[in-house]
């Protein structure tokens, strides 16, 4: 009989990997969690907006919350804006580094062994085991387990026998500045601001704001232009010039299950194409992945055929939502500034706000189809 140091190997101690590991360990499964960085939450690039719905559903760590989000303002290219105010928090702005650490702490407290500074450089799977080769400071070691979960974020590209290559992705570029007093989350639209996408200002710790954007190309130049624009420049008190930039997939990968293997979170492309947000959908999929693995241990069945249920389940919940997001992104990227202006103006006058209020922070399908069916036909495409 094979000896396994761990029943399950999870690769990547981001929120999705640590949460999956936590759910498995809580059920008595022996989990080894491998993280390439020396500390959890090191050098993360994220705005840290997580909906209240997500926070409540997964009992996420309150001590990582910086502030609630109650006001959102979206600016059209001409400077018009639409504002949404809520009495109650719609979402929270969190310190992502602390957030990742807290979730990992929960995993470790439930019995997970986290290996820090342990970069997985090879992943393999056979009918007999899941196997990884890990490089740490002084050594290179091989680990086997019954099942493996890949939660490496975008870095999954090419790691697993070249099976996956993200073709559809954008760049998320962001910086933190000493900013004017502001408690709104602000979104800016326009070809000259964030071509085909949007940029944001998000208040963070007192007096600071995260300013960033999602774009297809030239992320650093686009962000510099935005910071120097009349919209932002007069409001910035000081800036250290440091920017972080990372790719964000906007479409799920072809297949998220293999023999003894599941792929979860950003690594699987379980990300909203509209905003690039991946934490909520990643955690939903983590829950489904953990339940699938728990069942596979009960039935002693780790075959690809058995694990397929994971993909069926997450697609049932998220597929139409993800597709709607992509449709909107494709339409939006083709609109001129004039058309975006018209769209925002129509949205303002044409009753889209009640739909936004009812849809919730994370579920955009209804708003997207409303816009396509109701607002778009109103001469939006005539420039
Ligand atoms: C600028 C920007 C802003 C964003 N803002 C938001 C937001 O406001 N809200 C939101 O929900 N989402 C946001 N996102 C997306 C969000 O950051 C990701 O969806 C989320 O981090 C995905 O979590 P994950 O656990 O799947 O992957 P990750 O958080 O990427 O975690 C993967 C982990 O795996 C480790 N790893 C990678 N390769 C290896 C390896 N070979 N061996 C061992 N370990 C490895 C990494 O070091 C990392 O710790 C933003 C993204 C960007 C770029």
Coordinates of C-alpha atoms and ligand atoms in Angstrom, one line a residue:
X1 CA 0.0 0.0 0.0
X2 CA 1.2 3.5 -0.9
X3 CA 2.4 5.8 2.0
X4 CA 1.2 9.4 1.8
X5 CA 2.4 12.1 4.1
X6 CA -0.8 13.9 3.4
X7 CA -4.1 12.7 2.1
X8 CA -4.6 15.9 0.1
X9 CA -2.1 18.4 -1.2
X10 CA -3.3 21.9 -1.8
X11 CA -1.0 24.2 -3.9
X12 CA -1.2 27.9 -3.2
X13 CA -2.2 29.5 0.2
X14 CA -4.2 32.4 -1.3
X15 CA -7.7 32.8 0.1
X16 CA -9.1 30.0 -2.1
X17 CA -6.4 27.4 -1.3
X18 CA -6.3 28.1 2.5
X19 CA -10.1 28.0 2.6
X20 CA -10.3 24.7 0.8
X21 CA -7.6 23.3 3.0
X22 CA -9.5 24.5 6.1
X23 CA -12.8 22.8 5.0
X24 CA -11.0 19.5 4.4
X25 CA -9.0 19.5 7.6
X26 CA -12.2 20.3 9.6
X27 CA -13.5 16.9 8.4
X28 CA -10.4 15.1 9.6
X29 CA -8.6 15.0 6.3
X30 CA -4.8 15.3 6.5
X31 CA -3.8 18.3 4.3
X32 CA -0.5 19.7 3.3
X33 CA -0.7 23.3 1.9
X34 CA 2.3 24.5 -0.2
X35 CA 3.0 28.2 -0.6
X36 CA 5.9 29.6 -2.6
X37 CA 6.2 32.8 -0.6
X38 CA 7.9 33.0 2.8
X39 CA 4.9 34.7 4.4
X40 CA 1.2 34.5 3.7
X41 CA -0.3 37.5 1.8
X42 CA 3.1 38.6 0.6
X43 CA 3.0 41.2 -2.1
X44 CA -0.7 40.7 -3.0
X45 CA -2.1 43.0 -5.7
X46 CA -5.8 43.5 -4.9
X47 CA -8.3 46.2 -4.1
X48 CA -9.8 44.1 -1.3
X49 CA -13.5 44.7 -2.1
X50 CA -15.5 41.7 -0.8
X51 CA -19.3 41.8 -0.7
X52 CA -21.2 41.7 2.6
X53 CA -23.0 38.7 1.1
X54 CA -19.7 36.8 0.8
X55 CA -18.5 38.0 4.2
X56 CA -21.6 36.7 5.9
X57 CA -21.9 33.5 3.9
X58 CA -18.3 32.3 4.7
X59 CA -18.0 34.0 8.2
X60 CA -14.9 35.8 6.9
X61 CA -12.4 37.5 9.3
X62 CA -13.8 40.8 10.7
X63 CA -10.4 41.9 11.9
X64 CA -9.2 42.3 8.3
X65 CA -12.0 44.8 7.4
X66 CA -10.7 48.4 6.9
X67 CA -14.1 50.0 6.2
X68 CA -17.6 49.2 4.8
X69 CA -18.7 50.3 1.3
X70 CA -21.9 52.3 1.3
X71 CA -21.5 54.7 -1.6
X72 CA -20.5 54.0 -5.1
X73 CA -20.1 56.7 -7.8
X74 CA -19.6 55.8 -11.5
X75 CA -18.4 58.6 -13.8
X76 CA -19.0 58.7 -17.6
X77 CA -16.3 60.0 -19.9
X78 CA -17.9 63.5 -20.0
X79 CA -17.8 63.7 -16.2
X80 CA -21.5 62.9 -15.6
X81 CA -22.0 60.5 -12.8
X82 CA -24.5 58.0 -11.4
X83 CA -24.4 57.4 -7.6
X84 CA -25.6 54.6 -5.5
X85 CA -26.0 55.1 -1.7
X86 CA -27.0 52.4 0.7
X87 CA -27.9 52.6 4.4
X88 CA -26.2 49.3 5.0
X89 CA -22.8 48.0 3.9
X90 CA -22.8 46.6 0.4
X91 CA -19.3 45.3 0.7
X92 CA -16.2 45.6 2.8
X93 CA -12.8 47.0 1.9
X94 CA -10.3 44.6 3.5
X95 CA -6.6 44.5 4.1
X96 CA -5.9 41.6 1.7
X97 CA -2.6 40.6 3.3
X98 CA -4.3 40.3 6.7
X99 CA -7.3 38.6 5.1
X100 CA -5.1 35.9 3.6
X101 CA -3.2 35.4 6.9
X102 CA -6.5 35.0 8.9
X103 CA -7.9 32.4 6.6
X104 CA -4.6 30.5 6.6
X105 CA -4.6 30.7 10.4
X106 CA -8.0 29.0 10.5
X107 CA -6.6 26.3 8.2
X108 CA -3.6 25.7 10.4
X109 CA -5.7 25.7 13.6
X110 CA -7.8 23.0 12.0
X111 CA -4.8 20.8 11.5
X112 CA -3.5 21.8 8.1
X113 CA 0.3 21.8 7.7
X114 CA 1.3 24.9 5.7
X115 CA 4.8 24.7 4.0
X116 CA 6.0 28.3 3.4
X117 CA 8.8 29.2 1.0
X118 CA 7.9 26.0 -0.9
X119 CA 7.5 26.5 -4.6
X120 CA 5.9 23.7 -6.6
X121 CA 7.7 23.4 -9.8
X122 CA 6.1 20.2 -11.2
X123 CA 2.6 18.7 -10.8
X124 CA 1.8 15.2 -12.0
X125 CA -1.1 12.8 -11.6
X126 CA -1.5 9.1 -12.2
X127 CA -4.2 6.6 -11.4
X128 CA -2.2 5.8 -8.2
X129 CA -1.3 9.3 -6.8
X130 CA -1.1 13.0 -7.2
X131 CA 2.5 14.1 -7.1
X132 CA 4.4 17.4 -6.8
X133 CA 8.1 18.4 -6.8
X134 CA 8.8 21.3 -4.4
X135 CA 11.7 23.6 -4.3
X136 CA 12.5 25.3 -1.0
X137 CA 15.6 27.2 0.3
X138 CA 17.9 24.3 0.7
X139 CA 16.2 21.3 -0.9
X140 CA 14.1 19.8 -3.6
X141 CA 11.6 17.2 -2.4
X142 CA 8.8 15.1 -3.9
X143 CA 5.4 14.7 -2.2
X144 CA 2.5 12.3 -3.1
X145 CA -1.1 12.3 -2.0
X146 CA -4.4 10.8 -2.9
X147 CA -5.8 14.0 -4.2
X148 CA -4.3 17.4 -5.3
X149 CA -6.0 20.8 -5.4
X150 CA -4.4 23.5 -7.5
X151 CA -5.1 27.0 -6.2
X152 CA -2.1 28.9 -7.5
X153 CA -4.0 31.8 -9.1
X154 CA -2.9 33.0 -12.5
X155 CA 0.5 31.4 -12.0
X156 CA -1.1 28.1 -12.8
X157 CA -0.4 28.9 -16.5
X158 CA 1.8 26.1 -17.8
X159 CA 2.5 24.5 -14.4
X160 CA 0.3 21.4 -14.9
X161 CA 1.9 19.6 -17.8
X162 CA 1.2 22.5 -20.1
X163 CA -2.5 21.7 -19.9
X164 CA -3.7 25.2 -19.4
X165 CA -2.9 28.5 -20.9
X166 CA -5.1 31.5 -20.2
X167 CA -5.9 33.1 -23.5
X168 CA -8.4 35.7 -22.2
X169 CA -7.0 37.9 -19.6
X170 CA -6.6 41.6 -18.7
X171 CA -4.0 43.4 -16.6
X172 CA -4.9 44.6 -13.1
X173 CA -2.6 47.5 -12.3
X174 CA -2.8 49.5 -9.0
X175 CA -1.1 51.9 -6.8
X176 CA -1.7 53.4 -3.3
X177 CA -1.6 57.2 -2.9
X178 CA -2.0 59.8 -0.1
X179 CA -5.4 61.1 -1.2
X180 CA -8.0 63.8 -0.4
X181 CA -10.7 62.9 2.2
X182 CA -13.0 60.5 0.4
X183 CA -15.3 57.7 1.5
X184 CA -16.8 56.9 -1.9
X185 CA -15.8 54.0 -4.1
X186 CA -15.4 55.6 -7.5
X187 CA -15.5 54.1 -10.9
X188 CA -14.4 55.9 -14.1
X189 CA -15.3 54.9 -17.6
X190 CA -13.9 56.1 -20.9
X191 CA -11.6 55.1 -23.8
X192 CA -9.0 57.7 -22.7
X193 CA -9.1 56.5 -19.1
X194 CA -9.2 52.7 -19.2
X195 CA -9.7 51.6 -22.8
X196 CA -12.4 49.0 -23.0
X197 CA -12.7 48.7 -19.2
X198 CA -12.8 50.9 -16.1
X199 CA -10.6 52.4 -13.5
X200 CA -11.2 52.9 -9.7
X201 CA -10.5 54.9 -6.6
X202 CA -11.0 52.9 -3.4
X203 CA -10.5 54.5 0.0
X204 CA -8.2 52.3 2.1
X205 CA -6.5 53.1 5.4
X206 CA -7.1 56.6 6.7
X207 CA -6.1 59.2 4.1
X208 CA -5.0 56.7 1.5
X209 CA -6.7 55.4 -1.6
X210 CA -6.0 52.5 -4.0
X211 CA -6.2 53.7 -7.6
X212 CA -6.1 51.2 -10.4
X213 CA -7.6 49.8 -13.5
X214 CA -8.2 46.7 -15.5
X215 CA -6.9 47.0 -19.1
X216 CA -6.0 44.8 -22.0
X217 CA -2.6 46.4 -22.8
X218 CA -0.1 49.1 -21.7
X219 CA -1.3 48.9 -18.0
X220 CA 1.5 51.1 -16.5
X221 CA 1.2 53.9 -19.1
X222 CA -2.6 53.9 -18.7
X223 CA -2.5 54.2 -14.9
X224 CA 0.2 56.9 -15.1
X225 CA -2.1 58.9 -17.5
X226 CA -5.1 58.4 -15.2
X227 CA -3.0 59.6 -12.2
X228 CA -1.9 62.7 -14.2
X229 CA -5.4 63.5 -15.4
X230 CA -7.5 66.4 -14.1
X231 CA -9.9 63.8 -12.6
X232 CA -7.3 62.5 -10.1
X233 CA -4.1 64.6 -10.1
X234 CA -5.5 67.6 -8.0
X235 CA -6.8 65.1 -5.4
X236 CA -3.4 63.3 -4.8
X237 CA -1.3 64.7 -2.0
X238 CA 1.7 62.4 -2.6
X239 CA 2.6 59.2 -4.4
X240 CA 5.7 57.0 -4.1
X241 CA 5.5 55.9 -7.7
X242 CA 5.2 52.2 -6.8
X243 CA 2.7 50.2 -9.0
X244 CA 1.8 46.6 -8.9
X245 CA 0.5 44.8 -12.1
X246 CA -0.8 41.3 -12.5
X247 CA -2.8 39.4 -15.1
X248 CA -6.4 38.6 -14.3
X249 CA -8.2 35.8 -16.3
X250 CA -11.7 36.7 -17.4
X251 CA -12.8 33.3 -18.7
X252 CA -12.7 29.9 -17.0
X253 CA -10.3 27.3 -18.3
X254 CA -11.6 24.4 -20.4
X255 CA -11.5 21.7 -17.8
X256 CA -11.2 21.9 -14.0
X257 CA -11.0 18.2 -13.0
X258 CA -8.5 15.5 -13.9
X259 CA -7.6 12.1 -12.3
X260 CA -7.1 12.9 -8.6
X261 CA -6.9 16.6 -9.4
X262 CA -9.2 19.6 -9.0
X263 CA -8.4 23.2 -10.1
X264 CA -10.0 26.0 -8.0
X265 CA -10.2 29.8 -7.8
X266 CA -8.4 32.2 -10.1
X267 CA -6.3 29.2 -11.4
X268 CA -9.6 27.9 -12.8
X269 CA -10.6 31.3 -14.1
X270 CA -13.6 31.5 -11.7
X271 CA -13.5 35.3 -11.9
X272 CA -16.1 37.9 -12.8
X273 CA -15.3 39.2 -16.3
X274 CA -17.0 42.5 -15.4
X275 CA -14.8 43.5 -12.5
X276 CA -12.0 40.9 -12.3
X277 CA -13.1 40.1 -8.7
X278 CA -12.4 36.5 -7.9
X279 CA -12.7 36.0 -4.1
X280 CA -16.4 35.3 -3.8
X281 CA -16.7 32.9 -6.7
X282 CA -13.4 31.3 -5.8
X283 CA -14.7 30.6 -2.2
X284 CA -18.0 29.2 -3.6
X285 CA -16.0 26.8 -5.8
X286 CA -13.6 26.0 -2.8
X287 CA -16.7 24.8 -0.9
X288 CA -17.8 22.6 -3.8
X289 CA -14.3 21.3 -4.4
X290 CA -13.9 20.4 -0.7
X291 CA -17.3 18.6 -0.6
X292 CA -16.4 16.7 -3.7
X293 CA -13.1 15.5 -2.2
X294 CA -14.8 14.6 1.1
X295 CA -17.2 12.4 -0.8
X296 CA -14.4 10.9 -2.9
X297 CA -12.7 9.8 0.4
X298 CA -16.0 8.3 1.6
X299 CA -16.3 6.3 -1.6
X300 CA -12.6 5.7 -2.1
X301 CA -13.0 7.0 -5.6
X302 CA -10.6 9.5 -7.0
X303 CA -11.1 9.0 -10.7
X304 CA -11.6 11.8 -13.2
X305 CA -15.1 10.5 -13.9
X306 CA -16.0 10.8 -10.2
X307 CA -14.4 14.2 -9.7
X308 CA -16.3 15.6 -12.7
X309 CA -19.2 16.4 -10.4
X310 CA -17.2 19.3 -9.1
X311 CA -17.2 21.0 -12.4
X312 CA -20.9 20.2 -13.0
X313 CA -21.8 21.8 -9.7
X314 CA -19.8 25.0 -10.0
X315 CA -20.9 25.5 -13.6
X316 CA -24.5 25.1 -12.6
X317 CA -24.1 28.0 -10.1
X318 CA -21.7 30.3 -12.0
X319 CA -21.7 29.5 -15.7
X320 CA -24.5 31.9 -16.8
X321 CA -23.2 34.6 -14.6
X322 CA -19.7 34.3 -16.0
X323 CA -21.0 34.2 -19.6
X324 CA -23.2 37.3 -19.1
X325 CA -20.1 39.1 -17.7
X326 CA -18.1 38.2 -20.8
X327 CA -20.9 39.4 -23.1
X328 CA -21.1 42.8 -21.4
X329 CA -17.3 43.1 -21.5
X330 CA -17.3 42.4 -25.2
X331 CA -20.0 44.9 -25.9
X332 CA -18.6 47.5 -23.6
X333 CA -15.1 47.3 -25.1
X334 CA -16.5 48.4 -28.5
X335 CA -18.5 51.4 -27.2
X336 CA -17.2 54.9 -28.0
X337 CA -17.1 57.5 -25.2
X338 CA -20.2 59.1 -26.6
X339 CA -22.0 55.8 -26.4
X340 CA -20.9 55.2 -22.8
X341 CA -22.1 58.7 -22.0
X342 CA -25.5 58.0 -23.5
X343 CA -25.7 54.6 -21.7
X344 CA -25.0 56.1 -18.3
X345 CA -27.5 58.9 -19.0
X346 CA -30.2 56.4 -19.9
X347 CA -29.3 54.2 -17.0
X348 CA -29.8 57.2 -14.7
X349 CA -33.2 58.1 -16.2
X350 CA -34.5 54.7 -17.1
X351 CA -34.9 52.9 -13.9
X352 CA -31.8 50.7 -13.8
X353 CA -31.1 51.7 -10.1
X354 CA -33.9 49.5 -8.6
X355 CA -32.5 46.6 -10.6
X356 CA -29.0 47.2 -9.3
X357 CA -30.4 47.4 -5.8
X358 CA -32.2 44.1 -6.1
X359 CA -29.4 42.2 -7.9
X360 CA -26.9 42.4 -5.1
X361 CA -23.2 43.3 -5.3
X362 CA -22.0 40.1 -7.0
X363 CA -24.7 38.9 -9.3
X364 CA -24.7 41.0 -12.5
X365 CA -26.6 38.7 -14.9
X366 CA -29.9 40.4 -14.4
X367 CA -28.5 43.9 -14.9
X368 CA -26.5 42.8 -17.9
X369 CA -29.5 41.3 -19.7
X370 CA -31.7 44.3 -18.7
X371 CA -29.1 46.6 -20.3
X372 CA -28.8 44.5 -23.4
X373 CA -32.6 44.1 -23.9
X374 CA -33.9 47.4 -22.6
X375 CA -31.3 50.1 -22.8
X376 CA -29.1 49.1 -25.8
X377 CA -31.9 49.2 -28.4
X378 CA -32.5 52.9 -27.5
X379 CA -30.2 54.3 -30.2
X380 CA -27.2 53.6 -28.1
X381 CA -25.2 52.4 -31.1
X382 CA -25.9 55.5 -33.2
X383 CA -23.0 57.8 -32.5
Ligands
LIG1 C1 -5.4 45.0 -9.2 C2 -6.3 43.9 -8.8 C3 -7.4 44.2 -7.9 C4 -8.3 43.1 -7.5 N1 -9.3 43.5 -6.7 C5 -10.2 42.5 -6.3 C6 -11.2 42.9 -5.4 O1 -11.4 44.0 -5.0 N2 -12.1 41.8 -5.0 C7 -11.9 40.6 -5.5 O2 -12.7 39.7 -5.1 N3 -10.9 40.2 -6.3 C8 -10.0 41.2 -6.7 N4 -9.0 40.8 -7.5 C9 -8.8 39.4 -7.9 C10 -8.3 38.6 -6.7 O3 -7.1 39.2 -6.2 C11 -8.1 37.1 -7.1 O4 -9.3 36.7 -7.7 C12 -7.9 36.3 -5.8 O5 -6.6 36.6 -5.2 C13 -7.9 34.8 -6.2 O6 -7.6 34.0 -5.1 P1 -6.8 32.6 -5.3 O7 -6.6 32.1 -3.9 O8 -7.5 31.8 -6.3 O9 -5.4 33.0 -5.9 P2 -4.2 33.9 -5.3 O10 -4.8 34.9 -4.4 O11 -3.5 34.4 -6.5 O12 -3.4 32.9 -4.5 C14 -2.5 32.0 -5.1 C15 -1.4 31.6 -4.2 O13 -0.6 30.5 -4.8 C16 0.7 30.8 -4.6 N5 1.5 30.1 -5.7 C17 1.4 30.4 -7.0 N6 2.2 29.6 -7.7 C18 2.7 28.7 -6.8 C19 3.6 27.6 -6.9 N7 4.1 27.2 -8.1 N8 3.9 26.9 -5.7 C20 3.4 27.3 -4.5 N9 2.6 28.4 -4.4 C21 2.2 29.0 -5.5 C22 0.8 32.3 -4.7 O14 2.0 32.8 -4.1 C23 -0.4 32.7 -3.9 O15 -0.2 32.9 -2.5 C24 -8.1 41.8 -7.9 C25 -7.0 41.5 -8.8 C26 -6.1 42.5 -9.2 C27 -4.9 42.2 -10.0

